[in-house]
Coordinates of C-alpha atoms in Angstrom, one line a residue:
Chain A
X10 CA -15.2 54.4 -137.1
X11 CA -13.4 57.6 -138.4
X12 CA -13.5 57.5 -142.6
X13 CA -11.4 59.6 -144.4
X14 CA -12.7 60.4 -147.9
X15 CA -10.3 62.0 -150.4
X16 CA -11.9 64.0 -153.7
X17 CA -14.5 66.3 -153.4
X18 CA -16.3 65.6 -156.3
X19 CA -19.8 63.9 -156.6
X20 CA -18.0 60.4 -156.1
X21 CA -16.5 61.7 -152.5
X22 CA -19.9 63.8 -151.7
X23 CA -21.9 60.9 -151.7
X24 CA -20.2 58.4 -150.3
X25 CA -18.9 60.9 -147.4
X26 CA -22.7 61.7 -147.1
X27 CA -23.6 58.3 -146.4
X28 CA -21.1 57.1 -144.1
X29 CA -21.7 60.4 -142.3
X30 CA -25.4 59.5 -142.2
X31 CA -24.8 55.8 -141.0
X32 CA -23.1 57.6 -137.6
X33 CA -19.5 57.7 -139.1
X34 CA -17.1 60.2 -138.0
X35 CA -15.9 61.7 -141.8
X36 CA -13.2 63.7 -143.4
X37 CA -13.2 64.9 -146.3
X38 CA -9.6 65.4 -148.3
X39 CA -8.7 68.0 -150.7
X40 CA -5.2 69.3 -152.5
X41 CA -6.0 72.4 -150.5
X42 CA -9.3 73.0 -148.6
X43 CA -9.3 77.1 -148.8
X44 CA -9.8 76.7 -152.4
X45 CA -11.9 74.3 -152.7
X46 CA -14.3 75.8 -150.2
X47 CA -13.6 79.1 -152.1
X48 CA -15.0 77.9 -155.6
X49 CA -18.9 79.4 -155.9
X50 CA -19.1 78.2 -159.5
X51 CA -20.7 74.5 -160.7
X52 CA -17.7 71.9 -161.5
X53 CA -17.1 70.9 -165.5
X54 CA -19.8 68.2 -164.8
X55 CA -22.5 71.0 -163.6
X56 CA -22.4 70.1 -160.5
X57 CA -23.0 72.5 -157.4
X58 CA -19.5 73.7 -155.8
X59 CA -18.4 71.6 -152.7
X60 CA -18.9 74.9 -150.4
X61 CA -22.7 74.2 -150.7
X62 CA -22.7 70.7 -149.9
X63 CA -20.7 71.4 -146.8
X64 CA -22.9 73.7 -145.9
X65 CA -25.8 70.8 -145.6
X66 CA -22.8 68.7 -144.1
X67 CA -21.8 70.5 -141.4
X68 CA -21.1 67.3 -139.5
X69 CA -18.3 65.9 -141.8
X70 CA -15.3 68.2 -141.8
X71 CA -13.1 69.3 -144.8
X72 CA -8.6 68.9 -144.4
X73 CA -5.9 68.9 -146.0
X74 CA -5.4 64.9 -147.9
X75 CA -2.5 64.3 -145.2
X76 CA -4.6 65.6 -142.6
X77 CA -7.8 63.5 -143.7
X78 CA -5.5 60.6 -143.9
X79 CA -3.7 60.8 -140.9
X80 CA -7.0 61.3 -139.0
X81 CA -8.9 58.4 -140.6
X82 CA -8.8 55.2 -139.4
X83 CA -10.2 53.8 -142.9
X84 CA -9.0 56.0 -146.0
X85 CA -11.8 56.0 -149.6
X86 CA -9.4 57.1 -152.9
X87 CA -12.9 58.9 -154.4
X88 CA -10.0 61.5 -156.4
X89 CA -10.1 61.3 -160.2
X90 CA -8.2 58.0 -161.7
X91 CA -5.4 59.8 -163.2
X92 CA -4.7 62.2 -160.6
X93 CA -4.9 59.4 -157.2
X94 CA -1.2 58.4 -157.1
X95 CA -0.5 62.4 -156.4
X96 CA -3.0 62.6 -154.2
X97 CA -2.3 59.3 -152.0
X98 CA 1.5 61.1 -152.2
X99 CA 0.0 63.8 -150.6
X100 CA -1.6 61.8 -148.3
X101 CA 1.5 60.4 -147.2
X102 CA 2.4 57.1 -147.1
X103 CA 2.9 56.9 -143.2
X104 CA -1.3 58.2 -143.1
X105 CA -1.8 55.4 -145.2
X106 CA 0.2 52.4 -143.1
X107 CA -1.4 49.5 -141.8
X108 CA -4.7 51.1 -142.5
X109 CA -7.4 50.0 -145.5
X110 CA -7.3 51.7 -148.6
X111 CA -11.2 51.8 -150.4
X112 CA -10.1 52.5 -154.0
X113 CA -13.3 53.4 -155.8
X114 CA -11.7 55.8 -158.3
X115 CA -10.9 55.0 -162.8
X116 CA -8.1 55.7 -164.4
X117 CA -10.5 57.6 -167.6
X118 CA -8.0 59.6 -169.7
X119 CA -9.9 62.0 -171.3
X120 CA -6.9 63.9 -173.3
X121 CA -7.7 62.4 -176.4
X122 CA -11.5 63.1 -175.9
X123 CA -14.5 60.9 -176.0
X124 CA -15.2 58.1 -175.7
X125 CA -12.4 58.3 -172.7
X126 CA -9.5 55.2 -172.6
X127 CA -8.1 53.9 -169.5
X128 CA -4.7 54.7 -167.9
X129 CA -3.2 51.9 -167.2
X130 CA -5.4 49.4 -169.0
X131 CA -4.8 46.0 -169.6
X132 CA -1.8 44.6 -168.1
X133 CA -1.9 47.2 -164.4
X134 CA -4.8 49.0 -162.9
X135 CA -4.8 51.8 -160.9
X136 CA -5.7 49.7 -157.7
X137 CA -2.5 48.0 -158.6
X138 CA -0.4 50.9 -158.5
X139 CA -1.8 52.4 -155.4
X140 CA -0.9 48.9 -154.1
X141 CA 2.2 49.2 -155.2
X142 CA 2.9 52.6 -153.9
X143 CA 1.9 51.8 -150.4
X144 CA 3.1 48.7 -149.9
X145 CA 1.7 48.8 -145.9
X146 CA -1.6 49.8 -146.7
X147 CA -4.4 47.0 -147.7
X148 CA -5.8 48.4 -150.9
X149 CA -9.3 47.3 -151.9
X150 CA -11.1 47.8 -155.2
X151 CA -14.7 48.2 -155.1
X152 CA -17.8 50.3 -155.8
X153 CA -15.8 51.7 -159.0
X154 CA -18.7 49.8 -161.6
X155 CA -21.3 51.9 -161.0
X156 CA -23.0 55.7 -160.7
X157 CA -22.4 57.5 -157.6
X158 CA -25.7 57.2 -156.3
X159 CA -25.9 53.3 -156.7
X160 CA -23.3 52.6 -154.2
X161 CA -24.5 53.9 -151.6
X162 CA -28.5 52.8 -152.4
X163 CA -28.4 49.7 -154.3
X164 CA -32.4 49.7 -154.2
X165 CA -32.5 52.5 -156.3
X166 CA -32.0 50.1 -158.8
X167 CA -34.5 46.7 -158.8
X168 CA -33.7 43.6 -158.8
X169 CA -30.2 41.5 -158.0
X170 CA -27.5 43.6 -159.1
X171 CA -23.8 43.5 -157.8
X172 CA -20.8 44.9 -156.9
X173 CA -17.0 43.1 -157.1
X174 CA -14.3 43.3 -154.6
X175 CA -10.6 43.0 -155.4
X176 CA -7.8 43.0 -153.1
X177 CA -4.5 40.9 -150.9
X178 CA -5.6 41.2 -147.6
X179 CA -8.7 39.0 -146.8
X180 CA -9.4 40.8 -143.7
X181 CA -9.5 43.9 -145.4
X182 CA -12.2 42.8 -147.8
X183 CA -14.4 41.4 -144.8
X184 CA -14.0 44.6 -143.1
X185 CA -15.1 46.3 -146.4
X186 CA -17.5 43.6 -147.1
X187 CA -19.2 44.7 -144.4
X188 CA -19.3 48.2 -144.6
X189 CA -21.0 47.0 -148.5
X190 CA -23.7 45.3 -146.3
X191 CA -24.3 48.5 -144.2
X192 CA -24.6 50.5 -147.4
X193 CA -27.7 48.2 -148.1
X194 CA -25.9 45.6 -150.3
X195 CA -26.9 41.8 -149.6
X196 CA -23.9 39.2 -149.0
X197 CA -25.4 37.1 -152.4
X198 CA -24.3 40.8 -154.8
X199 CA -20.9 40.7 -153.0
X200 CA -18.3 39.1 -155.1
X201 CA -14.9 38.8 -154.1
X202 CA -12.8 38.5 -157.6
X203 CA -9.6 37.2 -156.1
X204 CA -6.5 39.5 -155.6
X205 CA -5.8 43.4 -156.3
X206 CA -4.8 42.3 -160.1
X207 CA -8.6 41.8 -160.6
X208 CA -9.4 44.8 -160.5
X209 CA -8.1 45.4 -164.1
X210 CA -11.1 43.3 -164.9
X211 CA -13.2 45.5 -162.6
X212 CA -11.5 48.8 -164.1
X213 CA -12.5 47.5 -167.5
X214 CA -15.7 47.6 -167.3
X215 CA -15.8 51.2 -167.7
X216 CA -15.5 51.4 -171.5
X217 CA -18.8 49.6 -171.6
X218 CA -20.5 51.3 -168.8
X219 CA -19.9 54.3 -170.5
X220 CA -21.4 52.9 -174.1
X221 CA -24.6 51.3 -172.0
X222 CA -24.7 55.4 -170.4
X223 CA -25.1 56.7 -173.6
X224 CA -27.6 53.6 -175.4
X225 CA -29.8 53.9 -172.1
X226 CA -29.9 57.8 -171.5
X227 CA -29.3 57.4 -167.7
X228 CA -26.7 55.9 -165.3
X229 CA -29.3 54.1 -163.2
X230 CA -28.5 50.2 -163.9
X231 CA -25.9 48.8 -162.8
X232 CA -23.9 44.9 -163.8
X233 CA -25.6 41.9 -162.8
X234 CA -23.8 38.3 -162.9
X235 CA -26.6 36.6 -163.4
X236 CA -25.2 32.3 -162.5
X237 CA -26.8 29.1 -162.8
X238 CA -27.2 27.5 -159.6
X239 CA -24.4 25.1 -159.1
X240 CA -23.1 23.1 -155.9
X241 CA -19.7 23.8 -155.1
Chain B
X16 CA -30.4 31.1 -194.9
X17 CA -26.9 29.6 -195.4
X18 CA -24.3 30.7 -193.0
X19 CA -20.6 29.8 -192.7
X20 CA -19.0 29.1 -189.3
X21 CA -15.3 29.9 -189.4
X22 CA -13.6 28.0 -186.8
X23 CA -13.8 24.8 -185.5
X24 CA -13.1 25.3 -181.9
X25 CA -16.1 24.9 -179.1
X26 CA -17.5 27.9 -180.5
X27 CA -17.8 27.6 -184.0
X28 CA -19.4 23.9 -183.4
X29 CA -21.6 25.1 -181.2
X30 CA -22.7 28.1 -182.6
X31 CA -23.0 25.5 -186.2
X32 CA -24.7 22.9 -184.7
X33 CA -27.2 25.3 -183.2
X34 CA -27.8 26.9 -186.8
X35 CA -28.1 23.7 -188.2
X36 CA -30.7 22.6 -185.9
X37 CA -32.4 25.3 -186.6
X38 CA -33.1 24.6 -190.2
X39 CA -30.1 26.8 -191.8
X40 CA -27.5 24.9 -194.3
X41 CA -24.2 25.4 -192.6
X42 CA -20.4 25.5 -193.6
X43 CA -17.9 25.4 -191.4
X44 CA -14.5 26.9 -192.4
X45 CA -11.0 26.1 -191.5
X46 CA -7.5 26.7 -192.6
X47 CA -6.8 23.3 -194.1
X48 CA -9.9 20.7 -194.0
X49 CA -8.1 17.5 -194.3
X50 CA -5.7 18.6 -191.9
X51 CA -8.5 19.1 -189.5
X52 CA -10.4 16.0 -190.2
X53 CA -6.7 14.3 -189.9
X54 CA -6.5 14.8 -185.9
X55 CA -7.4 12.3 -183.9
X56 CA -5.9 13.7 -180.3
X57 CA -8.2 16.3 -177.9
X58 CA -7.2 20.0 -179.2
X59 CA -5.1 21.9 -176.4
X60 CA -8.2 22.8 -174.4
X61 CA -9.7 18.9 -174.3
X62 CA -12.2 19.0 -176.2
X63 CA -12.3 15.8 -178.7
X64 CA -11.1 16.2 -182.5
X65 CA -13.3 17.9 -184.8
X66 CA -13.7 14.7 -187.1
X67 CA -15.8 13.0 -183.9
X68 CA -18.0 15.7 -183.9
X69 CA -18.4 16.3 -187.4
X70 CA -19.5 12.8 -187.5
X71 CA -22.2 13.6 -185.2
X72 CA -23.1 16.5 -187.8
X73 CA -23.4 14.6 -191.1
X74 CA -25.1 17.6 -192.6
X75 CA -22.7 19.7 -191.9
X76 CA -20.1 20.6 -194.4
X77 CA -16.5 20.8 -193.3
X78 CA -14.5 23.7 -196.3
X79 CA -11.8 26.1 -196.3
X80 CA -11.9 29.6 -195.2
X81 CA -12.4 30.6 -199.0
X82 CA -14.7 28.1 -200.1
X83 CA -16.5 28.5 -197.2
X84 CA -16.6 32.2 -197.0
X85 CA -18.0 32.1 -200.6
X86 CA -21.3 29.9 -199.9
X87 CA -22.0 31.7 -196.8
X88 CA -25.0 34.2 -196.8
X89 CA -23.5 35.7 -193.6
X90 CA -19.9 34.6 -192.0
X91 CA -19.7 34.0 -188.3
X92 CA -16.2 34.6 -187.2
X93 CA -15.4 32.2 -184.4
X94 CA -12.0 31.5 -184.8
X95 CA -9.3 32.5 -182.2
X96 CA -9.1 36.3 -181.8
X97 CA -5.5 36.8 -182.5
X98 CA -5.5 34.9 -185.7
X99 CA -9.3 36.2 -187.0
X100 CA -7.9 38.5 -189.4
X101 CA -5.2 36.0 -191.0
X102 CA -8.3 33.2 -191.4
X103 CA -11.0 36.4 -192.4
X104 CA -8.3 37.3 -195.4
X105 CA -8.0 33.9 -196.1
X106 CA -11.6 33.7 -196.5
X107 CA -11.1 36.5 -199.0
X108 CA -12.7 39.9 -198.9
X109 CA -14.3 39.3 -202.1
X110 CA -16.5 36.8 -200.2
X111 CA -17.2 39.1 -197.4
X112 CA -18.4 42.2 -199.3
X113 CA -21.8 42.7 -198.7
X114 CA -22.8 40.2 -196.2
X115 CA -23.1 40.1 -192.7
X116 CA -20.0 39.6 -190.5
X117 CA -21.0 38.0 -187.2
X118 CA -17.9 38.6 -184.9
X119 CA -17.9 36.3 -182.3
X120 CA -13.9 36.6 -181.0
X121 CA -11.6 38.0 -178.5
X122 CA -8.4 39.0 -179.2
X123 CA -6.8 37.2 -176.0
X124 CA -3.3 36.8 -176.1
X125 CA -1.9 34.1 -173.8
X126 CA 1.9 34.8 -174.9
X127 CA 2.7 36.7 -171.5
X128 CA 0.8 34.0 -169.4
X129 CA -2.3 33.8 -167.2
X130 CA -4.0 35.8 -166.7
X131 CA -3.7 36.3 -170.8
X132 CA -4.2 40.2 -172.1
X133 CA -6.5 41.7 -174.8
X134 CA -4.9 42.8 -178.3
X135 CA -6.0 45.5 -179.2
X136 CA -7.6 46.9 -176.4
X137 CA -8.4 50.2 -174.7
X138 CA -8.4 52.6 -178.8
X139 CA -9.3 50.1 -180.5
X140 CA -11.1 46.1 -180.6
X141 CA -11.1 43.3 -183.4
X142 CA -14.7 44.3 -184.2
X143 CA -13.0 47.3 -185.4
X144 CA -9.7 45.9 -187.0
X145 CA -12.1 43.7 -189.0
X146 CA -14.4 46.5 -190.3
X147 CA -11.5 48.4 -191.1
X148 CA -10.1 45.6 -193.0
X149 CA -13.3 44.7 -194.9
X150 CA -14.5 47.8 -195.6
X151 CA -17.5 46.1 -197.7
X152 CA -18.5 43.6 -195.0
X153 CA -21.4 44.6 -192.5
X154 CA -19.2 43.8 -189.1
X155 CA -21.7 42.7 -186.1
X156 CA -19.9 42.4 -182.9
X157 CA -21.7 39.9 -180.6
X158 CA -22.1 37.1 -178.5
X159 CA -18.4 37.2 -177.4
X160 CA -19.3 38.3 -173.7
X161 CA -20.2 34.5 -172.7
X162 CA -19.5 30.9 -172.6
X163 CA -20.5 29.0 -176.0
X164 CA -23.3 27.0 -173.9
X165 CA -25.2 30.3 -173.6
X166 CA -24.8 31.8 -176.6
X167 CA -26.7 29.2 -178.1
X168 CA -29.1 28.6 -175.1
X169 CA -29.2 31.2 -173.3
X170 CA -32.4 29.6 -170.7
X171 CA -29.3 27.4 -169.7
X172 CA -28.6 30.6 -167.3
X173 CA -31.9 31.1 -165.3
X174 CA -33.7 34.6 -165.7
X175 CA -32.8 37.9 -167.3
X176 CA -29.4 38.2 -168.9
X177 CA -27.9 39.7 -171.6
X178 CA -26.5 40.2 -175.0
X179 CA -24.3 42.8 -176.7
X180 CA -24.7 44.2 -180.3
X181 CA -22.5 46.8 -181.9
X182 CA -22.1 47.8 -185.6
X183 CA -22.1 50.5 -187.7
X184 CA -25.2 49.2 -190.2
X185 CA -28.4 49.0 -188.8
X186 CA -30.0 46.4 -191.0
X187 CA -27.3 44.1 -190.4
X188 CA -28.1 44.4 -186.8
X189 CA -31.5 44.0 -187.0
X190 CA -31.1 40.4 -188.9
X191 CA -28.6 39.7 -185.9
X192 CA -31.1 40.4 -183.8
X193 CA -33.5 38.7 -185.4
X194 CA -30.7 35.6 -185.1
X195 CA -30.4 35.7 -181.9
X196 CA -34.0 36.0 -181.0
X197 CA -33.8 32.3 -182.8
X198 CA -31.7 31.0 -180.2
X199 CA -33.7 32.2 -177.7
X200 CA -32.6 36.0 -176.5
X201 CA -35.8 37.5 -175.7
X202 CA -36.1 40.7 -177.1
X203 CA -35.4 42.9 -173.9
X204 CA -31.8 41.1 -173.6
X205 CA -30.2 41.5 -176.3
X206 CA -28.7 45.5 -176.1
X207 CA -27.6 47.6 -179.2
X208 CA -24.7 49.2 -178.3
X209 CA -24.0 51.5 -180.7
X210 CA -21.3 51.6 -183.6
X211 CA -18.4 49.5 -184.2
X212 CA -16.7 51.3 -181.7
X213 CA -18.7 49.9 -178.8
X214 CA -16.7 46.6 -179.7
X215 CA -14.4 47.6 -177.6
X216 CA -16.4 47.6 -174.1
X217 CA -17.8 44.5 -175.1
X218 CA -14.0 43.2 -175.5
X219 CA -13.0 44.6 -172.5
X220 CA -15.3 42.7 -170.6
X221 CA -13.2 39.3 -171.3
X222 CA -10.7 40.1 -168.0
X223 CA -13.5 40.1 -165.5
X224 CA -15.2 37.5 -167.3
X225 CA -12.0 35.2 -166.8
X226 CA -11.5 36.7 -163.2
X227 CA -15.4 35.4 -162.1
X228 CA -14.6 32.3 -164.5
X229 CA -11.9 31.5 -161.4
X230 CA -13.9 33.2 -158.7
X231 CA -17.3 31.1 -159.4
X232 CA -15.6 28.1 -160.6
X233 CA -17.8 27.6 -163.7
X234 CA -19.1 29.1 -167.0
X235 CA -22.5 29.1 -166.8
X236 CA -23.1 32.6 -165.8
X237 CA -23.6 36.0 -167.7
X238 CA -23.6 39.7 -167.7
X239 CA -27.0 41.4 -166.7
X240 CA -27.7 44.7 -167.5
X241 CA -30.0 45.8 -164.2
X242 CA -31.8 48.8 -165.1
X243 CA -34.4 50.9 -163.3
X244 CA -37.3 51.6 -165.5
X245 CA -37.1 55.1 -166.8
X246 CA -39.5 56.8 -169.5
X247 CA -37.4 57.6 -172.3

């Protein structure tokens, strides 16, 4: 299966790197891929530039978001939360059409410094809006609750620990349910929350994620629903 | 220790009824006692008139916000979110300076429908809008990320889950810690936040709460904090 992931920031590395390692074909989308390979300094975050991880990549390619879209067959929104309606415009809607939509990104508005708020908050969430913008493509919210690295290893941290799924289409969240369970996450930490206006809830847990970051001193943990056992 | 219970919804009796079994002399506050002791009919949610259950809890006193306020050691807000500040100036600040202020609320505002909204959210949370308001009370935002079953007891859910704490006083959140140890949080499951501010996350986690309220079809679950063990 051909995966297109848009953003090139540590989000997009790491999942790109493991879909690419699991025998996916991969994509990665940027605004424009001359300068993104052309940066040679670290990223606000300290991170190494993309032209580096490439270089270990050689496998997964690097276009243009409307060329990444239009050549995968499933399309990851790993841009920054504030910035993904602009770049799913530049995707193009027609690259997006009929095909699944992996929204993993926030909406953190940093403008008014830390601790960051959410745009839209509340009453919309940015998987709602990217719904709403592409009507024909099956948006799914996932993967969003949790450090980078987590989503793609969930062993890295002990224990039961899950991840939530929000969207219309149920065959869109089985297909995406399954690539979960090929990233190493069992069908019992898979929770499907209901439709795409869950994923406000699943949006809102950043606020706290980002308090529990600071109170632990590292971003390996990740949100358990712990339940009582209860017949259905 | 005497403590006063402001509300008399499921939460305030429960969380009373668990103090009082614990050994503590309890009040309960409401707007107008004989008005609440007057209903005979199951509030909006069900749940039978206070007077029934009060007459379970002989030892329990029934006052208003004021008079209740005022023989309180510490005040556990438990009343509905958007009104907490109405009842909590009712109560009087004069009766809150100094003493713990156990904030057990969410602002939840049901006026545009299901799924209801959070107000404030996002900039700001009720822990906040309370410490603001009462500059002299010690505001302890906690227990509000759960069903009123578990806050009380919390083995009800089966193995590790937990429990929020965020204020701006340190003391005050060690006796709340030491509080909830008595009803049961071991000490690894209850998590200090950080300042007031931290309210908010713990606010924010109401939508998803609701969302897997629907998805699981019952309440007895909680939040887990998973973490990988990391030297500090």
């Amino acid at each position: 299966m051909r995966h297109a992931v848009l953003g090139t920031g540590v989000v997009g590395r790491t999942i790109a790197g493991k879909l690419s390692s699991l025998g996916h074909e991969v994509v990665v989308g940027t605004r424009d891929p001359q300068a993104t390979l052309a940066r040679t300094q670290p990223d606000g975050y300290g991170n190494p530039p993309y032209a580096r991880w490439q270089a270990e990549h050689p496998q997964v390619r690097l276009a243009a978001f409307a060329d990444a879209a239009a050549q995968g067959e499933v399309v990851l929104n790993a841009t920054e939360g504030l910035s993904s309606l602009r770049a799913l415009e530049s995707a193009g809607a027609a690259n997006l059409a009929g095909k699944i939509v992996i929204d993993i990104a926030n909406p953190l508005d940093f403008s008014r410094g830390m601790p960051p708020s959410l745009d839209p908050v509340n009453t919309d969430s940015l998987g709602e809006q990217i719904q709403r913008a592409f009507t024909e493509a099956k948006v799914v919210k996932t993967l969003n609750t949790m450090n980078a690295r987590i989503m793609v290893d969930p062993a890295r941290v002990p224990g039961a620990h899950t991840v939530f799924v929000s969207g219309d289409d149920a065959e869109a969240k089985g297909a995406v349910t399954d690539l979960l369970r090929s990233f190493g996450w069992p069908a019992d930490d898979i929770i499907d929350l209901g439709d795409i206006t869950t994923a406000r809830g699943a949006e809102m847990l950043l606020p706290i994620w980002l308090r529990l970051y600071g109170a632990l001193g590292h971003a390996d943990f990740n949100f358990h629903i712990q339940k009582a056992h209860r017949s259905a």
